[in-house]
Amino acid sequence: MERAQCLELLYPELQDKLVVTIMGACAQELYDLGHRENFFYLQHAMGLASSIGLGLALHLPEERVVVLDGDGSVLMNLGTLTTLARYRPRNLLHIIFDNESLLSTGGFDSQTTSGITNLAAIARGAGIQHVATAGTLMEFGEAALEALERDDLSVIVAKVDAVGPDLYGMDLQLPENAFRFRRHILDRKRA
Amino acid sequence: MTVSYENSKIIFDGIKAAGIRTVSALPETWLGLLLQRAEDDPELELIQVAKEEEAIGVAAGAYFAGEPHLLLMQNHGFLAAINGIVSLAQLYSIPLCMLIALRGHWGEPYAWHTRGGIVTEGVLRALAIPFEYARDPDKVATQIRDAYTFSESSLSPVALLLTRDLMED
């Protein structure tokens, strides 16, 4: 299973959600499907996508928030799983694409390579009640739909191949993305 | 030396008077009485993180949501949060209003705090983060309001350093 396939499957569901992605391949693949004003790409600060998602979810209980994370990023901020569990925002879906690799920085092995570290077990151990794993596109689609219908914090660990896009580049400056994302949210709040 | 009950209350009231609705924090001794108040006050929501860098993400989320937010941390937590401050807040022009307990400075009896206390101001300067020292209980509420105002107008992290003069009796 490739992350790009998962994103393509998920894309229609993301039309009305607030979406935060991590850097690199994940951000690029979502952007390539078509940028939307409700997408924020965290192109650095590895580990903090889920913390931004938590901040959004707690402050915007009427919105649904989807975080598109990766194994390398989550490993840099494992504490986030405990904070998510503690505050349990019911409107947050945290998807971790685990390609068992630090793909965007050269394809080095990560601690999840060959299943040494099990991120789903860590999420459960952190106290998150709804944790699913997906190894096929079918499993991913089912887990995502279930999570989006569920009124509770959910984590999906999706095992994906360590492949990314051939070309990188966005017609979007980083602060511009932040300004437009915020304006979009404030417009929705006013509507 | 004990943490000042009276000044903790003044700071807490100052945070509320500045219009802050949510606070992210990691508990530390000088901030203890403040955080207790925040826990007990239904008008202020406290979000406790496991490590201070998480709070930079939470603060960014609050900013995107248009909700007035403030961060409470010890200076060692500030040092632990620097990549988030640089590569999220500064890179994307996201304001942060940080109240930082300045441990390990003038009068510090505990060796373990000293190195972080000595370098805090230099690190703030290196990162071009505007800062002020809060020493006077009569001025601290205004300083909090001004820090918040400036962070929002400059789209930048801003730090108010809570000193021993203010935090201990």
mmCIF file of N, CA and C in Angstrom, chain A residues 40-46 48 51-52 54-56 58-60 77 79-80 82-83 86-87 174-175 177-179 181-182 185-186 189, chain B residues 22 39 45-50 53-58 60-67 69 83-84 87-88 91-94 152 155:
data_model
loop_
_atom_site.group_PDB
_atom_site.id
_atom_site.type_symbol
_atom_site.label_atom_id
_atom_site.label_comp_id
_atom_site.label_asym_id
_atom_site.label_seq_id
_atom_site.Cartn_x
_atom_site.Cartn_y
_atom_site.Cartn_z
ATOM 1 N N PHE A 40 -3.185 22.631 5.999
ATOM 2 C CA PHE A 40 -1.965 23.285 6.488
ATOM 3 C C PHE A 40 -0.821 22.278 6.445
ATOM 4 N N TYR A 41 0.244 22.667 5.770
ATOM 5 C CA TYR A 41 1.402 21.783 5.619
ATOM 6 C C TYR A 41 2.512 22.245 6.555
ATOM 7 N N LEU A 42 2.830 21.423 7.540
ATOM 8 C CA LEU A 42 3.914 21.754 8.468
ATOM 9 C C LEU A 42 5.218 21.251 7.854
ATOM 10 N N GLN A 43 5.922 22.145 7.176
ATOM 11 C CA GLN A 43 7.084 21.726 6.402
ATOM 12 C C GLN A 43 8.357 21.612 7.242
ATOM 13 N N HIS A 44 8.219 21.731 8.549
ATOM 14 C CA HIS A 44 9.383 21.583 9.417
ATOM 15 C C HIS A 44 8.860 21.248 10.813
ATOM 16 N N ALA A 45 9.629 21.548 11.832
ATOM 17 C CA ALA A 45 9.179 21.313 13.210
ATOM 18 C C ALA A 45 8.600 19.908 13.351
ATOM 19 N N MET A 46 9.383 18.912 13.026
ATOM 20 C CA MET A 46 8.888 17.527 13.036
ATOM 21 C C MET A 46 8.350 17.148 14.406
ATOM 22 N N LEU A 48 5.302 18.116 15.530
ATOM 23 C CA LEU A 48 4.299 19.034 16.071
ATOM 24 C C LEU A 48 2.977 19.051 15.302
ATOM 25 N N SER A 51 0.318 18.120 17.591
ATOM 26 C CA SER A 51 0.092 19.142 18.624
ATOM 27 C C SER A 51 -0.730 20.295 18.051
ATOM 28 N N ILE A 52 -0.471 20.654 16.794
ATOM 29 C CA ILE A 52 -1.295 21.673 16.141
ATOM 30 C C ILE A 52 -2.730 21.147 16.029
ATOM 31 N N LEU A 54 -4.191 19.036 17.952
ATOM 32 C CA LEU A 54 -4.802 19.089 19.284
ATOM 33 C C LEU A 54 -5.276 20.505 19.596
ATOM 34 N N GLY A 55 -4.422 21.492 19.303
ATOM 35 C CA GLY A 55 -4.798 22.888 19.550
ATOM 36 C C GLY A 55 -6.029 23.278 18.738
ATOM 37 N N LEU A 56 -6.082 22.854 17.495
ATOM 38 C CA LEU A 56 -7.252 23.144 16.649
ATOM 39 C C LEU A 56 -8.498 22.461 17.211
ATOM 40 N N LEU A 58 -9.241 21.289 20.191
ATOM 41 C CA LEU A 58 -9.743 21.760 21.487
ATOM 42 C C LEU A 58 -10.394 23.139 21.368
ATOM 43 N N HIS A 59 -9.888 23.961 20.449
ATOM 44 C CA HIS A 59 -10.417 25.316 20.337
ATOM 45 C C HIS A 59 -11.570 25.420 19.341
ATOM 46 N N LEU A 60 -11.766 24.369 18.551
ATOM 47 C CA LEU A 60 -12.831 24.393 17.533
ATOM 48 C C LEU A 60 -13.659 23.115 17.638
ATOM 49 N N ASN A 77 8.160 13.047 18.874
ATOM 50 C CA ASN A 77 7.274 13.681 19.862
ATOM 51 C C ASN A 77 6.297 12.643 20.394
ATOM 52 N N GLY A 79 5.481 12.036 23.290
ATOM 53 C CA GLY A 79 4.656 12.604 24.361
ATOM 54 C C GLY A 79 3.310 13.086 23.864
ATOM 55 N N THR A 80 3.236 13.444 22.588
ATOM 56 C CA THR A 80 1.985 13.955 22.033
ATOM 57 C C THR A 80 0.866 12.938 22.187
ATOM 58 N N THR A 82 0.377 10.925 24.593
ATOM 59 C CA THR A 82 -0.131 10.974 25.970
ATOM 60 C C THR A 82 -0.992 12.214 26.188
ATOM 61 N N THR A 83 -0.607 13.315 25.549
ATOM 62 C CA THR A 83 -1.399 14.537 25.704
ATOM 63 C C THR A 83 -2.727 14.409 24.949
ATOM 64 N N ARG A 86 -4.920 12.293 27.110
ATOM 65 C CA ARG A 86 -5.384 13.002 28.306
ATOM 66 C C ARG A 86 -6.553 13.932 28.001
ATOM 67 N N TYR A 87 -6.476 14.651 26.885
ATOM 68 C CA TYR A 87 -7.532 15.638 26.580
ATOM 69 C C TYR A 87 -8.602 15.067 25.657
ATOM 70 N N LEU A 174 5.285 29.566 2.909
ATOM 71 C CA LEU A 174 4.884 28.987 4.194
ATOM 72 C C LEU A 174 3.989 29.935 5.012
ATOM 73 N N PRO A 175 4.389 31.200 5.220
ATOM 74 C CA PRO A 175 3.481 32.071 5.982
ATOM 75 C C PRO A 175 2.150 32.291 5.259
ATOM 76 N N ASN A 177 0.528 30.086 3.578
ATOM 77 C CA ASN A 177 -0.291 28.932 3.945
ATOM 78 C C ASN A 177 -0.925 29.155 5.327
ATOM 79 N N ALA A 178 -0.108 29.655 6.272
ATOM 80 C CA ALA A 178 -0.620 29.900 7.629
ATOM 81 C C ALA A 178 -1.700 30.983 7.614
ATOM 82 N N PHE A 179 -1.442 32.091 6.901
ATOM 83 C CA PHE A 179 -2.403 33.206 6.876
ATOM 84 C C PHE A 179 -3.730 32.753 6.279
ATOM 85 N N PHE A 181 -4.884 29.648 5.867
ATOM 86 C CA PHE A 181 -5.520 28.606 6.689
ATOM 87 C C PHE A 181 -6.302 29.261 7.832
ATOM 88 N N ARG A 182 -5.673 30.224 8.486
ATOM 89 C CA ARG A 182 -6.340 30.916 9.604
ATOM 90 C C ARG A 182 -7.558 31.695 9.114
ATOM 91 N N ILE A 185 -10.430 29.453 8.501
ATOM 92 C CA ILE A 185 -11.075 28.995 9.744
ATOM 93 C C ILE A 185 -11.948 30.100 10.329
ATOM 94 N N LEU A 186 -11.417 31.319 10.334
ATOM 95 C CA LEU A 186 -12.185 32.428 10.921
ATOM 96 C C LEU A 186 -13.436 32.708 10.080
ATOM 97 N N LYS A 189 -15.923 30.182 11.070
ATOM 98 C CA LYS A 189 -16.506 30.478 12.386
ATOM 99 C C LYS A 189 -17.597 31.539 12.279
ATOM 100 N N THR B 22 -7.298 30.413 26.915
ATOM 101 C CA THR B 22 -6.683 29.101 27.148
ATOM 102 C C THR B 22 -5.184 29.268 27.379
ATOM 103 N N GLU B 39 -6.607 25.723 36.889
ATOM 104 C CA GLU B 39 -7.386 24.469 36.953
ATOM 105 C C GLU B 39 -8.756 24.702 37.569
ATOM 106 N N GLU B 45 -9.163 27.740 30.292
ATOM 107 C CA GLU B 45 -8.904 26.317 30.065
ATOM 108 C C GLU B 45 -7.403 26.061 30.063
ATOM 109 N N LEU B 46 -6.996 25.081 30.859
ATOM 110 C CA LEU B 46 -5.581 24.742 30.979
ATOM 111 C C LEU B 46 -5.289 23.475 30.187
ATOM 112 N N ILE B 47 -4.280 23.538 29.348
ATOM 113 C CA ILE B 47 -3.859 22.363 28.577
ATOM 114 C C ILE B 47 -2.437 22.023 29.000
ATOM 115 N N GLN B 48 -2.294 20.915 29.701
ATOM 116 C CA GLN B 48 -0.968 20.520 30.196
ATOM 117 C C GLN B 48 -0.299 19.582 29.215
ATOM 118 N N VAL B 49 0.868 19.955 28.777
ATOM 119 C CA VAL B 49 1.609 19.140 27.815
ATOM 120 C C VAL B 49 2.630 18.269 28.547
ATOM 121 N N ALA B 50 3.182 17.295 27.819
ATOM 122 C CA ALA B 50 4.194 16.421 28.406
ATOM 123 C C ALA B 50 5.591 17.012 28.236
ATOM 124 N N GLU B 53 7.733 21.697 23.952
ATOM 125 C CA GLU B 53 7.665 21.929 22.509
ATOM 126 C C GLU B 53 6.264 21.635 21.971
ATOM 127 N N GLU B 54 5.565 20.685 22.609
ATOM 128 C CA GLU B 54 4.188 20.411 22.200
ATOM 129 C C GLU B 54 3.337 21.677 22.285
ATOM 130 N N ALA B 55 3.603 22.475 23.306
ATOM 131 C CA ALA B 55 2.782 23.668 23.543
ATOM 132 C C ALA B 55 2.910 24.675 22.399
ATOM 133 N N ILE B 56 4.033 24.630 21.692
ATOM 134 C CA ILE B 56 4.184 25.533 20.544
ATOM 135 C C ILE B 56 3.160 25.138 19.468
ATOM 136 N N GLY B 57 2.998 23.829 19.278
ATOM 137 C CA GLY B 57 1.991 23.344 18.336
ATOM 138 C C GLY B 57 0.576 23.673 18.797
ATOM 139 N N VAL B 58 0.308 23.454 20.072
ATOM 140 C CA VAL B 58 -1.020 23.755 20.617
ATOM 141 C C VAL B 58 -1.327 25.245 20.444
ATOM 142 N N ALA B 60 -0.109 27.249 18.199
ATOM 143 C CA ALA B 60 -0.360 27.520 16.784
ATOM 144 C C ALA B 60 -1.802 27.150 16.430
ATOM 145 N N GLY B 61 -2.259 26.014 16.961
ATOM 146 C CA GLY B 61 -3.643 25.600 16.721
ATOM 147 C C GLY B 61 -4.628 26.616 17.273
ATOM 148 N N ALA B 62 -4.342 27.111 18.467
ATOM 149 C CA ALA B 62 -5.220 28.124 19.077
ATOM 150 C C ALA B 62 -5.228 29.402 18.241
ATOM 151 N N TYR B 63 -4.074 29.772 17.729
ATOM 152 C CA TYR B 63 -3.982 30.984 16.900
ATOM 153 C C TYR B 63 -4.790 30.817 15.606
ATOM 154 N N PHE B 64 -4.627 29.661 14.969
ATOM 155 C CA PHE B 64 -5.413 29.402 13.752
ATOM 156 C C PHE B 64 -6.913 29.464 14.061
ATOM 157 N N ALA B 65 -7.267 29.036 15.268
ATOM 158 C CA ALA B 65 -8.675 29.024 15.670
ATOM 159 C C ALA B 65 -9.165 30.399 16.102
ATOM 160 N N GLY B 66 -8.243 31.364 16.198
ATOM 161 C CA GLY B 66 -8.623 32.720 16.587
ATOM 162 C C GLY B 66 -8.914 32.872 18.063
ATOM 163 N N GLU B 67 -8.348 31.987 18.883
ATOM 164 C CA GLU B 67 -8.606 32.037 20.330
ATOM 165 C C GLU B 67 -7.362 32.546 21.059
ATOM 166 N N HIS B 69 -4.472 32.865 23.414
ATOM 167 C CA HIS B 69 -3.787 31.782 24.098
ATOM 168 C C HIS B 69 -2.458 32.285 24.672
ATOM 169 N N ASN B 83 13.239 24.356 18.694
ATOM 170 C CA ASN B 83 12.992 24.037 17.282
ATOM 171 C C ASN B 83 11.559 24.356 16.886
ATOM 172 N N GLY B 84 10.630 24.093 17.773
ATOM 173 C CA GLY B 84 9.233 24.442 17.485
ATOM 174 C C GLY B 84 9.047 25.949 17.346
ATOM 175 N N SER B 87 11.018 26.780 13.913
ATOM 176 C CA SER B 87 10.577 26.154 12.668
ATOM 177 C C SER B 87 9.068 26.006 12.547
ATOM 178 N N LEU B 88 8.342 26.460 13.544
ATOM 179 C CA LEU B 88 6.891 26.584 13.384
ATOM 180 C C LEU B 88 6.513 28.057 13.558
ATOM 181 N N LEU B 91 8.961 30.561 11.501
ATOM 182 C CA LEU B 91 8.942 30.245 10.074
ATOM 183 C C LEU B 91 7.609 30.604 9.433
ATOM 184 N N TYR B 92 6.514 30.411 10.174
ATOM 185 C CA TYR B 92 5.170 30.632 9.617
ATOM 186 C C TYR B 92 4.531 31.933 10.110
ATOM 187 N N SER B 93 5.296 32.757 10.844
ATOM 188 C CA SER B 93 4.765 34.020 11.381
ATOM 189 C C SER B 93 3.554 33.803 12.276
ATOM 190 N N ILE B 94 3.741 32.962 13.271
ATOM 191 C CA ILE B 94 2.680 32.663 14.234
ATOM 192 C C ILE B 94 3.063 33.269 15.589
ATOM 193 N N GLU B 152 0.799 39.540 18.912
ATOM 194 C CA GLU B 152 -0.230 39.507 17.861
ATOM 195 C C GLU B 152 0.092 40.478 16.728
ATOM 196 N N LEU B 155 3.348 39.214 14.932
ATOM 197 C CA LEU B 155 3.290 37.800 14.488
ATOM 198 C C LEU B 155 4.576 37.077 14.872
#
